[in-house]
Coordinates of C-alpha atoms in Angstrom, one line a residue:
X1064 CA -18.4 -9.0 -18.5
X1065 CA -19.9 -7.7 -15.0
X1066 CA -21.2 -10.2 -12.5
X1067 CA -24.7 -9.7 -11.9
X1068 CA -24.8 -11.7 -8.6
X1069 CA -25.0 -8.4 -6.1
X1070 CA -24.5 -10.9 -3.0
X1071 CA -20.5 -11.4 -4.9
X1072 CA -20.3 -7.5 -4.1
X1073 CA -22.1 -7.2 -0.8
X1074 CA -19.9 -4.8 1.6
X1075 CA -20.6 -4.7 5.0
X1076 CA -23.6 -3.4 7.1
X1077 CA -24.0 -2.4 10.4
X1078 CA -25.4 -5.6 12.4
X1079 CA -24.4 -4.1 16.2
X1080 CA -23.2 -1.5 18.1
X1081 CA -22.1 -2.2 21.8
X1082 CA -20.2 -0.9 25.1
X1083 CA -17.6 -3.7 27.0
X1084 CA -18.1 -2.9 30.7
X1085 CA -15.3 -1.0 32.1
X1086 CA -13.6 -2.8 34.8
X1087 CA -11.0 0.4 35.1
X1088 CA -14.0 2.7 35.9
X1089 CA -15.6 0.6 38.5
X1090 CA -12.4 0.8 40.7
X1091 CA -11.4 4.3 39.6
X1092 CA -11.6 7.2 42.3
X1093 CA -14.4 9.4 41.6
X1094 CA -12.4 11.8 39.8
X1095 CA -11.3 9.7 37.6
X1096 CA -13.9 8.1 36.8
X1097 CA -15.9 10.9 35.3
X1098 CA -13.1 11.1 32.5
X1099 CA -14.6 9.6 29.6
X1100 CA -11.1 8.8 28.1
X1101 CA -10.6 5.9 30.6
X1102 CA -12.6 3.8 28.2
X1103 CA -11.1 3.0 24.7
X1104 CA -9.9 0.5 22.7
X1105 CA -7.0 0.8 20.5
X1106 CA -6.7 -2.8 18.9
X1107 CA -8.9 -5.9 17.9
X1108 CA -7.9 -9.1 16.4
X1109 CA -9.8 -12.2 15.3
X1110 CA -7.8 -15.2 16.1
X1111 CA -6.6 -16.6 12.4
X1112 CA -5.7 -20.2 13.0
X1113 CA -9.5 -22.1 13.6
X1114 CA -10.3 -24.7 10.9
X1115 CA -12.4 -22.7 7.6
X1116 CA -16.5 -22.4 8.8
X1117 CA -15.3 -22.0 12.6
X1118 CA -17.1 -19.3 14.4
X1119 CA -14.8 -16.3 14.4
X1120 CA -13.4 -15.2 17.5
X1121 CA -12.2 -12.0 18.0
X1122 CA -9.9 -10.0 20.9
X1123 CA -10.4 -6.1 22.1
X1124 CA -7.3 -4.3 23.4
X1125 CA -7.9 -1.5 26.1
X1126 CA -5.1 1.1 26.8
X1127 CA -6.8 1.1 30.6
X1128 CA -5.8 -1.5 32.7
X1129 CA -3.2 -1.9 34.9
X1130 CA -0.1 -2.0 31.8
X1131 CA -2.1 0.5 29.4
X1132 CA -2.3 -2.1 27.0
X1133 CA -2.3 -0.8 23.2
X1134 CA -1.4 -3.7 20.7
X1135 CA -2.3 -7.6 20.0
X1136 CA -1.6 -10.3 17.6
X1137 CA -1.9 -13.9 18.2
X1138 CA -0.1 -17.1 17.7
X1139 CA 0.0 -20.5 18.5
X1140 CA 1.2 -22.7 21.2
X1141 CA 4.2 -24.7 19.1
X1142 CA 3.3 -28.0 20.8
X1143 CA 0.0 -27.9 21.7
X1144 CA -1.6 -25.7 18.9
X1145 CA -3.7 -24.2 21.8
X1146 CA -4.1 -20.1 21.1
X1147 CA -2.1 -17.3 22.5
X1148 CA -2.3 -14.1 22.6
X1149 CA 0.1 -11.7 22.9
X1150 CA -0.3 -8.1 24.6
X1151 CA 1.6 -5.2 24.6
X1152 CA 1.4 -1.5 25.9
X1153 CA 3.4 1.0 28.1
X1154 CA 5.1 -1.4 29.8
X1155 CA 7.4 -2.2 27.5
X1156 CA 7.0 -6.1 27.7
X1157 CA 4.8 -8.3 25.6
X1158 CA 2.4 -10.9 27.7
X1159 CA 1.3 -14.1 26.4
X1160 CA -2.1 -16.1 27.2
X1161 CA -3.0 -18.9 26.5
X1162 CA -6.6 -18.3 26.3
X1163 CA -7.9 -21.5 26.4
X1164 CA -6.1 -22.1 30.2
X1165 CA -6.3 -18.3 31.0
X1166 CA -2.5 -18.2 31.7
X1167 CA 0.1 -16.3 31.6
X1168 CA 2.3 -18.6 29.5
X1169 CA 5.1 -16.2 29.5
X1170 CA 6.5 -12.8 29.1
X1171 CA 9.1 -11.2 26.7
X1172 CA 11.4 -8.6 28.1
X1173 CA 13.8 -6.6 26.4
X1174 CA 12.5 -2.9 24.9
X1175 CA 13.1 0.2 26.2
X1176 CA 10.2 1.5 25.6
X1177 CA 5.9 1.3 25.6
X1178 CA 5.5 -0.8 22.9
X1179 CA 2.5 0.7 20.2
X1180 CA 2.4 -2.2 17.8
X1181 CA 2.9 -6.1 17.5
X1182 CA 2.1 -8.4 14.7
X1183 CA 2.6 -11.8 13.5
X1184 CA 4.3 -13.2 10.9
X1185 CA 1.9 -14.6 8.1
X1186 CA 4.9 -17.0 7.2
X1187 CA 5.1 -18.8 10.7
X1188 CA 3.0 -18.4 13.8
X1189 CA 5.7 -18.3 16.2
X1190 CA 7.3 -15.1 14.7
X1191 CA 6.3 -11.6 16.0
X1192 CA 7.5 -8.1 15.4
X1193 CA 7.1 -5.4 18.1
X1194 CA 7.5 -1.5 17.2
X1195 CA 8.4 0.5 20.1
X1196 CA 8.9 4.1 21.3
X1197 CA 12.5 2.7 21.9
X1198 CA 12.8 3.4 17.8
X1199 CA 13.6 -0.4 17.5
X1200 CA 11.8 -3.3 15.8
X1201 CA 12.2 -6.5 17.8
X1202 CA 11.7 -10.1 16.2
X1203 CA 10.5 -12.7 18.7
X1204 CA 10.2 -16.6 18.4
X1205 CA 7.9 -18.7 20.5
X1206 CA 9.7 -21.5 19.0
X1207 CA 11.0 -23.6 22.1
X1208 CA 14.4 -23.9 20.7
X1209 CA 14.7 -19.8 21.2
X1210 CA 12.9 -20.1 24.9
X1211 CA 16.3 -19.0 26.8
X1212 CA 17.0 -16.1 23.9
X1213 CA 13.3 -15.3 22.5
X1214 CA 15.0 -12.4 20.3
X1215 CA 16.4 -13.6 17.7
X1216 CA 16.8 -9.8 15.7
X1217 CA 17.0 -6.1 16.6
X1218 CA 16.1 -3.5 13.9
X1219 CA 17.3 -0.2 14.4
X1220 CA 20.8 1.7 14.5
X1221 CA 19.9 5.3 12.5
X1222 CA 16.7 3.8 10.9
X1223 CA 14.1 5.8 13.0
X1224 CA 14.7 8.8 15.2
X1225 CA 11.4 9.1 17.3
X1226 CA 8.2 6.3 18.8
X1227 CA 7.1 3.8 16.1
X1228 CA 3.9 3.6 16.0
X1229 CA 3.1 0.9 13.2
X1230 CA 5.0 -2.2 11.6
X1231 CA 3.8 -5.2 9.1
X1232 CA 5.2 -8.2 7.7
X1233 CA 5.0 -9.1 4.0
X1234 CA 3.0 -12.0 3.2
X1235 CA 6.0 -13.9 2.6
X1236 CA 7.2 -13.3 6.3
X1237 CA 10.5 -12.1 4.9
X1238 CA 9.9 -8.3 4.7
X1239 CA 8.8 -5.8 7.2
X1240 CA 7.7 -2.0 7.6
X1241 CA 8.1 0.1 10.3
X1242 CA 6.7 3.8 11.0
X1243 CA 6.4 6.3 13.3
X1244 CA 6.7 9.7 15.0
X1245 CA 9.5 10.5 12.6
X1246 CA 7.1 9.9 9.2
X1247 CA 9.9 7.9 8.3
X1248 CA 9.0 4.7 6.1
X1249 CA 11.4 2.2 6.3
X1250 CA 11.1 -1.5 4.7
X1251 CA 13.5 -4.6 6.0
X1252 CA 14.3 -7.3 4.2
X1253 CA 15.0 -10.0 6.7
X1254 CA 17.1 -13.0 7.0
X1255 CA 16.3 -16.9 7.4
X1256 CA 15.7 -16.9 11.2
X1257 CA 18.1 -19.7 13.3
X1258 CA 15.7 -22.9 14.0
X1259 CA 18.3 -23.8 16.9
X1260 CA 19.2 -21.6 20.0
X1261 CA 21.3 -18.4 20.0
X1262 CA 23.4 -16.3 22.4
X1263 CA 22.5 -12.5 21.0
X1264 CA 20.3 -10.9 18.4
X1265 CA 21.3 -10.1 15.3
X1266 CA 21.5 -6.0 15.0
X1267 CA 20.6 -4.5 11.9
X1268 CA 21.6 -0.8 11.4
X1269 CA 20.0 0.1 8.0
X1270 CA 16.9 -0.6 5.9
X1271 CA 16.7 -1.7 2.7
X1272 CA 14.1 1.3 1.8
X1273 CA 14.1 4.4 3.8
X1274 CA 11.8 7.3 2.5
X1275 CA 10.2 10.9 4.7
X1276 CA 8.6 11.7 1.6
X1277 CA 5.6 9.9 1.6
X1278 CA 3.5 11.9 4.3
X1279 CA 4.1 15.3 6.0
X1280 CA 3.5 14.1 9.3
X1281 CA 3.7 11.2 11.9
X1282 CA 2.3 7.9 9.8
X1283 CA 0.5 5.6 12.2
X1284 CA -0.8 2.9 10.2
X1285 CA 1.4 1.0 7.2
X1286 CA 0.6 -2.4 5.9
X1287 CA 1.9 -3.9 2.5
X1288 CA -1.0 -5.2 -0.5
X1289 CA 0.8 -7.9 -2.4
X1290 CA 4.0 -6.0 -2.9
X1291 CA 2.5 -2.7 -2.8
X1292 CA 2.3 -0.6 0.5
X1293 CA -0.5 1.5 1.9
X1294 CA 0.1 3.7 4.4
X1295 CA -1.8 6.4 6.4
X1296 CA -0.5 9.8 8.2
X1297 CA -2.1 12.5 10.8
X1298 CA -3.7 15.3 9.8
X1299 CA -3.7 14.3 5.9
X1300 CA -7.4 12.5 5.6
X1301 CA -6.3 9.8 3.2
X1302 CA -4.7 6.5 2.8
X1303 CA -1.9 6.4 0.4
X1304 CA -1.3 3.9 -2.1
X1305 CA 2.3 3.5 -3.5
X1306 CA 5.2 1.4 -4.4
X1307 CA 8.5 1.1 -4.3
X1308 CA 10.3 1.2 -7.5
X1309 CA 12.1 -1.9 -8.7
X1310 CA 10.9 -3.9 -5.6
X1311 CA 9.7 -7.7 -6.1
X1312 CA 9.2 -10.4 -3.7
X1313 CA 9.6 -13.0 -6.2
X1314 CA 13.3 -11.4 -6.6
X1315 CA 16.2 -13.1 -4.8
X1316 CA 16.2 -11.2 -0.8
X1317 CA 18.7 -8.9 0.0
X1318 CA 21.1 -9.2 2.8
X1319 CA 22.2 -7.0 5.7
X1320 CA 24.9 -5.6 3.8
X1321 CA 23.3 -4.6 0.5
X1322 CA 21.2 -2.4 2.6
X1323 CA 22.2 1.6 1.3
X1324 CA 23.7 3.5 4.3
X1325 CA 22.7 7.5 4.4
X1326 CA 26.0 9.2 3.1
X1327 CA 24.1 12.0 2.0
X1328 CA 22.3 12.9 4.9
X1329 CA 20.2 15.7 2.8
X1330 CA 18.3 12.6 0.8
X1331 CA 15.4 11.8 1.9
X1332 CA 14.6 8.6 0.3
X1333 CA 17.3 5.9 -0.2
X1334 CA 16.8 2.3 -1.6
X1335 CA 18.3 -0.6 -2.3
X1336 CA 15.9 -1.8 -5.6
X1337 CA 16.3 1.9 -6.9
X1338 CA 20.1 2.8 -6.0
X1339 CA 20.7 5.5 -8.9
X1340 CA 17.6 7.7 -10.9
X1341 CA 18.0 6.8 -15.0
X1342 CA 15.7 7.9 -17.4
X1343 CA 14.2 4.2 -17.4
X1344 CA 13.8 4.7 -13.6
X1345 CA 13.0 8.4 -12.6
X1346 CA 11.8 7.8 -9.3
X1347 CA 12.3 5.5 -6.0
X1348 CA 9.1 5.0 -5.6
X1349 CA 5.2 6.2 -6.9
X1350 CA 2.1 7.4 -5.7
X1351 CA -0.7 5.3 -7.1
X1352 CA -3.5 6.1 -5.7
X1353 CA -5.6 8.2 -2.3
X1354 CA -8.6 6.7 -0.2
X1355 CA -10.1 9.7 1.0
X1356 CA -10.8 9.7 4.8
X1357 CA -12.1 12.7 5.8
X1358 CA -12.8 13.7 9.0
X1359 CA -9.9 12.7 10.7
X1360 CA -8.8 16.0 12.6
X1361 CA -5.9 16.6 15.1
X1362 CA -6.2 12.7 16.4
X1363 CA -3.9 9.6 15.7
X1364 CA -3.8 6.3 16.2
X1365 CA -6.3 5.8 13.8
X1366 CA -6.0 2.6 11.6
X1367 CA -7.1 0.9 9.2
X1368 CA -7.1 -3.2 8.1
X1369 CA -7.1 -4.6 4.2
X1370 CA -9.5 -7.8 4.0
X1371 CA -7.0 -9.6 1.7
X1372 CA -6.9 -13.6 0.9
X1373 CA -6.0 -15.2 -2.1
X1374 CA -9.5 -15.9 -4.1
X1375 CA -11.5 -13.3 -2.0
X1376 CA -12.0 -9.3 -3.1
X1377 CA -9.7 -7.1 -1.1
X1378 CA -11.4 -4.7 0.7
X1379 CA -10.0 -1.9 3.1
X1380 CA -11.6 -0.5 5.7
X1381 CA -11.2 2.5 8.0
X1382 CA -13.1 4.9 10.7
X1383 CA -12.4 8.0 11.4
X1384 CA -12.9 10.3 14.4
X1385 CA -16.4 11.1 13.5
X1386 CA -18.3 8.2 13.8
X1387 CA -17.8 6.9 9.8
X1388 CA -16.4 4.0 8.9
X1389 CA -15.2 3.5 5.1
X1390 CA -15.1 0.5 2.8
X1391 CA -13.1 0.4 -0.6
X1392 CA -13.8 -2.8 -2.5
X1393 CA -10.4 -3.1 -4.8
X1394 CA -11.7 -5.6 -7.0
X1395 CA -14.4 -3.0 -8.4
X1396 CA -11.4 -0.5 -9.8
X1397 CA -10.8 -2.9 -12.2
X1398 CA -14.6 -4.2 -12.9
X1399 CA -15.2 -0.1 -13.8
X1400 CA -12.3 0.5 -16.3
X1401 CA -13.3 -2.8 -17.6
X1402 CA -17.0 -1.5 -18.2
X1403 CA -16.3 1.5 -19.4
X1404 CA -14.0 0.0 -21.9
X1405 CA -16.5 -2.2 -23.1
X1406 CA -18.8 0.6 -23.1
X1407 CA -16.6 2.8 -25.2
X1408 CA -16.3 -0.3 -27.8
X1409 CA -19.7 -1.3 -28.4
X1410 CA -20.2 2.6 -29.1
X1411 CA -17.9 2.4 -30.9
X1412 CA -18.7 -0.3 -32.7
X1413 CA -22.4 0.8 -33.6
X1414 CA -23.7 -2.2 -30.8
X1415 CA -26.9 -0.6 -28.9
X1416 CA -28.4 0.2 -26.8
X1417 CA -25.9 1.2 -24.6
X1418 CA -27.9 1.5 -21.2
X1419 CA -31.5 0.2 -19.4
X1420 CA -33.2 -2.9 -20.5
X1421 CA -31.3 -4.6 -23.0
X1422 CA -27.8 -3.4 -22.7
X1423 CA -25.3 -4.5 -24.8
X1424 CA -22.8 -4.6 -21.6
X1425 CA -24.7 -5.2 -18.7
X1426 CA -23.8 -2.5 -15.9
X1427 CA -22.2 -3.7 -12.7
X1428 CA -25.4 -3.7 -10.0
X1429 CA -23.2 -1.6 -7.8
X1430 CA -22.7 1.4 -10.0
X1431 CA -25.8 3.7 -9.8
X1432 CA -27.8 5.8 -12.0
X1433 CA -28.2 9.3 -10.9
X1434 CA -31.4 10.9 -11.6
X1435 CA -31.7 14.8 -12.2
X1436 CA -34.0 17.2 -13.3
X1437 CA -33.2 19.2 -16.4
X1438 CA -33.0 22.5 -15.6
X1439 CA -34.7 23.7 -19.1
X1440 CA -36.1 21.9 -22.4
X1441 CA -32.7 23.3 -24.3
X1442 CA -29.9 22.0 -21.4
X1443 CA -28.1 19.0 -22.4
X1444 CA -27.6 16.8 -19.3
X1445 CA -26.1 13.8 -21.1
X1446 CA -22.3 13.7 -21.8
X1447 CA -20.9 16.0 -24.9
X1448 CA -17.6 15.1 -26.5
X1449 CA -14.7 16.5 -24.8
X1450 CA -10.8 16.5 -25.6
X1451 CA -9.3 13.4 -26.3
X1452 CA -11.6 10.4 -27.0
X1453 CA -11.1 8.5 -23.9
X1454 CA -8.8 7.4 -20.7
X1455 CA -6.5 5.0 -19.8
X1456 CA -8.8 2.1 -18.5
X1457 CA -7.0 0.4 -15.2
X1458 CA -6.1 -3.1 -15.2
X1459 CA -3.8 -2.6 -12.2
X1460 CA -2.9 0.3 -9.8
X1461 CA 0.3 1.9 -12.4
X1462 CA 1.4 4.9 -12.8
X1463 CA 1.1 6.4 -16.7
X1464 CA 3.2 9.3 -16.2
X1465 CA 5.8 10.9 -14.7
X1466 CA 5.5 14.5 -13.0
X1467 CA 9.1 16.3 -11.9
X1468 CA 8.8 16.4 -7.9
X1469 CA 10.5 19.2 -6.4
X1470 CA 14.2 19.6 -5.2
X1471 CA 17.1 18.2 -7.2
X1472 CA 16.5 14.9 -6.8
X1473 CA 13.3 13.4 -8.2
X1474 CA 13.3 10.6 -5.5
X1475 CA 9.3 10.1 -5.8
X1476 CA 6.7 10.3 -8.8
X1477 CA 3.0 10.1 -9.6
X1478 CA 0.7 10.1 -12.5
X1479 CA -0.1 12.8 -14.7
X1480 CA -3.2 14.8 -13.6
X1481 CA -4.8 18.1 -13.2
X1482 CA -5.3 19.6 -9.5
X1483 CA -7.1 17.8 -6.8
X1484 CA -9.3 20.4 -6.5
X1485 CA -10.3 21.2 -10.2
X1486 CA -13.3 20.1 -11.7
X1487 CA -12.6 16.1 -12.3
X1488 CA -12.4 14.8 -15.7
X1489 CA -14.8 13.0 -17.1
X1490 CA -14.4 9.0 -17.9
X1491 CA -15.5 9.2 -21.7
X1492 CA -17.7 10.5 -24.1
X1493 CA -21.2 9.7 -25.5
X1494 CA -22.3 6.8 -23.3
X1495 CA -25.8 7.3 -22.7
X1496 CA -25.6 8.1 -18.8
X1497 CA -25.6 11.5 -17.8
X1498 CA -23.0 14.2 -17.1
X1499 CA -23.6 13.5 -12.8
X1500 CA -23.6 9.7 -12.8
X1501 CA -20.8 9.7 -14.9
X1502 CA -18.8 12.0 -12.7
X1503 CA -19.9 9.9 -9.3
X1504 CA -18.7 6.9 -11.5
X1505 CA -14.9 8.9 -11.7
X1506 CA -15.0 10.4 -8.3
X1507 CA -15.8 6.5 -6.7
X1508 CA -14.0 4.3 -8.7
X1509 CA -11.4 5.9 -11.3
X1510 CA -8.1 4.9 -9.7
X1511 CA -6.3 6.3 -13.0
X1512 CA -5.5 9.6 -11.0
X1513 CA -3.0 9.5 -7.8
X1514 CA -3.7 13.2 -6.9
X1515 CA -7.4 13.0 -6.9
X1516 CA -9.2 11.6 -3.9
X1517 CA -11.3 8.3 -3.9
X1518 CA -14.6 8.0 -2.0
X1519 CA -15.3 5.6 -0.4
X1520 CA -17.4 2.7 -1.8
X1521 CA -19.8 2.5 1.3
X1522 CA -19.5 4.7 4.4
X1523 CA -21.7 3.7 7.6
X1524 CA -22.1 6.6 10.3
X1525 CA -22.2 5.8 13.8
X1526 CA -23.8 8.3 16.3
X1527 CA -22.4 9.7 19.7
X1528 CA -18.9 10.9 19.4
X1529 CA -17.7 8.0 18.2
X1530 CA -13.6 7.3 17.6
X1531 CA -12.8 4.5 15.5
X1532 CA -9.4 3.4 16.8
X1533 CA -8.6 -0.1 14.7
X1534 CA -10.7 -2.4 12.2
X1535 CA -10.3 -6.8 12.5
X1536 CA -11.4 -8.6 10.0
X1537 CA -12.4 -12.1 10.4
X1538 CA -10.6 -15.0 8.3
X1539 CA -13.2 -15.4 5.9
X1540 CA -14.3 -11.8 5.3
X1541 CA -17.8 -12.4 6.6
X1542 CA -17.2 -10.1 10.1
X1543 CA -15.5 -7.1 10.3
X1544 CA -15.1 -5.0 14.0
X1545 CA -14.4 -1.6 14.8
X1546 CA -13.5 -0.6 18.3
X1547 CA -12.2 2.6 19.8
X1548 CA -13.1 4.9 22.7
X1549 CA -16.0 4.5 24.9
X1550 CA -15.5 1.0 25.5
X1551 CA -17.5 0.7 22.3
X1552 CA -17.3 -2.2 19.6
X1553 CA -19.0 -1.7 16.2
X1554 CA -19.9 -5.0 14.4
X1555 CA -20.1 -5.1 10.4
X1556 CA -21.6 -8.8 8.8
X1557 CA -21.6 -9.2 4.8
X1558 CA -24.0 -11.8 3.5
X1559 CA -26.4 -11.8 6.4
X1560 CA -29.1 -14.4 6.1
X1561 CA -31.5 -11.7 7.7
X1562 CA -31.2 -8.0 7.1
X1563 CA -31.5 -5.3 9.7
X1564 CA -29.9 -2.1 10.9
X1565 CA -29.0 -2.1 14.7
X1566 CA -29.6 0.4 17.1
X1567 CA -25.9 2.0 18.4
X1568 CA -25.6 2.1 22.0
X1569 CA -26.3 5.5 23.7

């Protein structure tokens, strides 16, 4: 049954909206300092590790300081458990603070390249990736056992061809995605890391899945859900849901040499958990589902963050080049198919009445009731039968059926449905609500179809020009910060004790 507690499903509102100064501009020669590109974020982090009820502290990467910096993650000093934060950018090192001192506490070295992304491993705080225009991953230890040979692995050999732009560990710390330029999509499964010293990195040459079919264009954002992945690319206007077929992490790891090499250099997706296609298994991996994100235009560097810890609703958040930021509440897929199902039976079953006071199945307090005017006494704005008597109600993000992809090989599949662009089916028959709340309903939270777009379940726009470069949550869900150019930080709050909409800085 739907919770009725409307506090359970509070997304976030707008609490604040303000500029960092610019220490760039204040030294910048005049020219220079007119050019309102100077000032922009491209990363925030809050800092994971404080004890539960801690006030959440988060950290705003510029790309205009003396290194350009870019990307962030933080980690932990191994002895004294003060914070560090790692920063990365053009120069192709990472720095680490420790904030608490305000010290340099040291400095990896070894890319050849700016560095776009870093990120720490959920499985151990002294394990980072870095993603660099290099087209190598690099795993780092702050362990002090590895302080003479930080590296301990290098990802890369034919894996990616151009600048990475993205990479993410798996919450078990023992898989990782890297993207880039290339719109290549690779995943690594790594190894048990050495807790003692060594001379060289281990050099990895192939990934365990390798797929350019996902997006048409550079991908710069891609972060796994559970074992699923999400993934975002220029120029398209959505986040992609998929998986890869045959994949589990509760499956015995794969080593170095299980990973499939690229004989046929014509394939575009290879994988280790999907070697051959069988009728069992047409496909190496499957759309599920699109977050539409419109608004997006020519830029990149646009990314998005999942809210996601065990016994909290996973929510996933993005803003786009237009000032809107976008919240998806996954939990609320399932609450709707689950409604709708009940909704269906009780018809069904004779049980009424189906809507307002009384309800037999009481309607989730976040699904609206649209209100329209009939147009004449004879129109017919409630729901008539239509073919078939129902959908397929979602208990998970699945595919239901397979549709022949183009090209000999049928290396990716999605579900059954009719054309994005058509008129969208509706849920079901018969229920009482009318013919537009039902399609809102569809066009909101039907996950069902993996062609058809899904709005967003709250969308907040900020005025003046605002680019939303990156989204941090904080630990427990309650804060979540948007930064990007202009200096600017936007600041979200669920479950305020007082309500009120801020004024965005000018």
């Amino acid at each position: 049954m739907p919770s009725a507690d409307a506090a359970e499903w509070e997304l976030p509102r707008l609490r604040a909206s303000f500029l960092f100064q610019d220490d760039y501009r204040s030294s910048a020669p005049d020219d220079e300092a007119g050019n309102q590109d100077l000032a922009e974020f491209f990363d925030v982090k809050f800092y994971p590790y404080n004890p539960q009820g801690a006030p959440p502290v988060f950290a705003a990467t510029s790309k205009r300081h003396d290194d350009e910096n870019c990307a962030s993650c933080w980690s932990r000093d191994p002895v004294t458990k003060e914070p560090l934060l790692c920063i990365a950018g053009t120069s192709s090192n990472i720095k680490i603070y420790n904030v608490r001192q305000g010290t340099l506490a040291k400095t990896l070295v070894g890319h050849g390249g700016g560095i776009n992304d870093i990120t720490t491993s959920p499985d151990n705080p002294l394990i980072i990736a870095s993603a660099s225009d290099d087209t190598t991953i690099r795993i780092w230890s702050l362990a002090p056992a590895h302080e003479k040979q930080p590296c301990l692995c290098i990802l890369g050999g034919e894996s990616h061809s151009y600048d990475l732009l993205s990479v993410a560990f798996h919450d078990t710390g023992r898989y990782l995605l890297s993207t880039g330029h290339d719109q290549v999509i690779n995943m690594w499964a790594l190894p048990e890391f050495p807790t003692e010293h060594i001379d060289v990195p281990v050099v990895f040459q192939y990934p365990h899945f390798s797929s350019s079919e996902i997006h048409n264009n550079l991908v710069d954002c891609v972060a796994f859900h559970g074992d699923l992945i999400l993934s975002r690319a220029c120029h398209e206007d959505s986040i992609v849901l998929w998986q890869i077929e045959g994949f589990s992490s509760t499956d015995p790891i794969p080593g170095p040499l299980d990973a499939p090499t690229p004989i046929d250099m014509a394939k575009q997706t290879r994988s280790y958990f999907t070697p051959t296609l069988s009728p069992a298994r047409p496909a190496m991996f499957t759309r599920l589902a699109q977050f539409h994100t419109p608004d997006c235009g020519i830029q990149f560097f646009l990314r998005f963050r999942m809210f996601r810890v065990p016994g909290k609703r996973p929510i996933l958040a993005f803003a786009n080049a237009k000032g809107k930021t976008f919240f998806w509440d996954f939990e609320r897929f399932g609450e709707y198919a689950r409604y709708m199902d009940a909704l269906k039976e009780a018809k069904d079953a004779g049980r009424y009445p189906l809507v307002g006071e009384g309800a037999v199945v009481p309607k989730p307090v976040w699904l609206p009731v649209r209100r329209v005017k009939k147009a004449n006494t004879t129109s017919n704005s409630f729901v008539q039968s239509t073919a078939g008597d129902g959908t397929a109600s979602l208990r998970s993000f699945a595919a239901m059926s397979v549709v022949g992809g183009g090209g000999g090989d049928k290396e990716s599949m999605v579900s059954a449905s009719p054309d994005p662009e058509s008129h969208p089916a509706l849920p079901t028959s018969g229920l009482g609500y009318n013919r537009e709340t039902l399609e809102a309903w569809a066009e909101t939270y039907d996950a069902t179809d993996p062609v058809r777009y899904i709005k967003a379940h709250r969308m907040v726009q900020i005025e003046g020009g605002f680019v939303g470069r990156q989204v941090g949550w904080s630990p427990e869900g309650e804060w979540c910060v948007v930064v990007g150019n202009g200096n600017r930080a936007v600041i979200y709050q669920r479950w305020a004790k007082e309500k009120g909409t801020a004024t965005p800085v000018a």
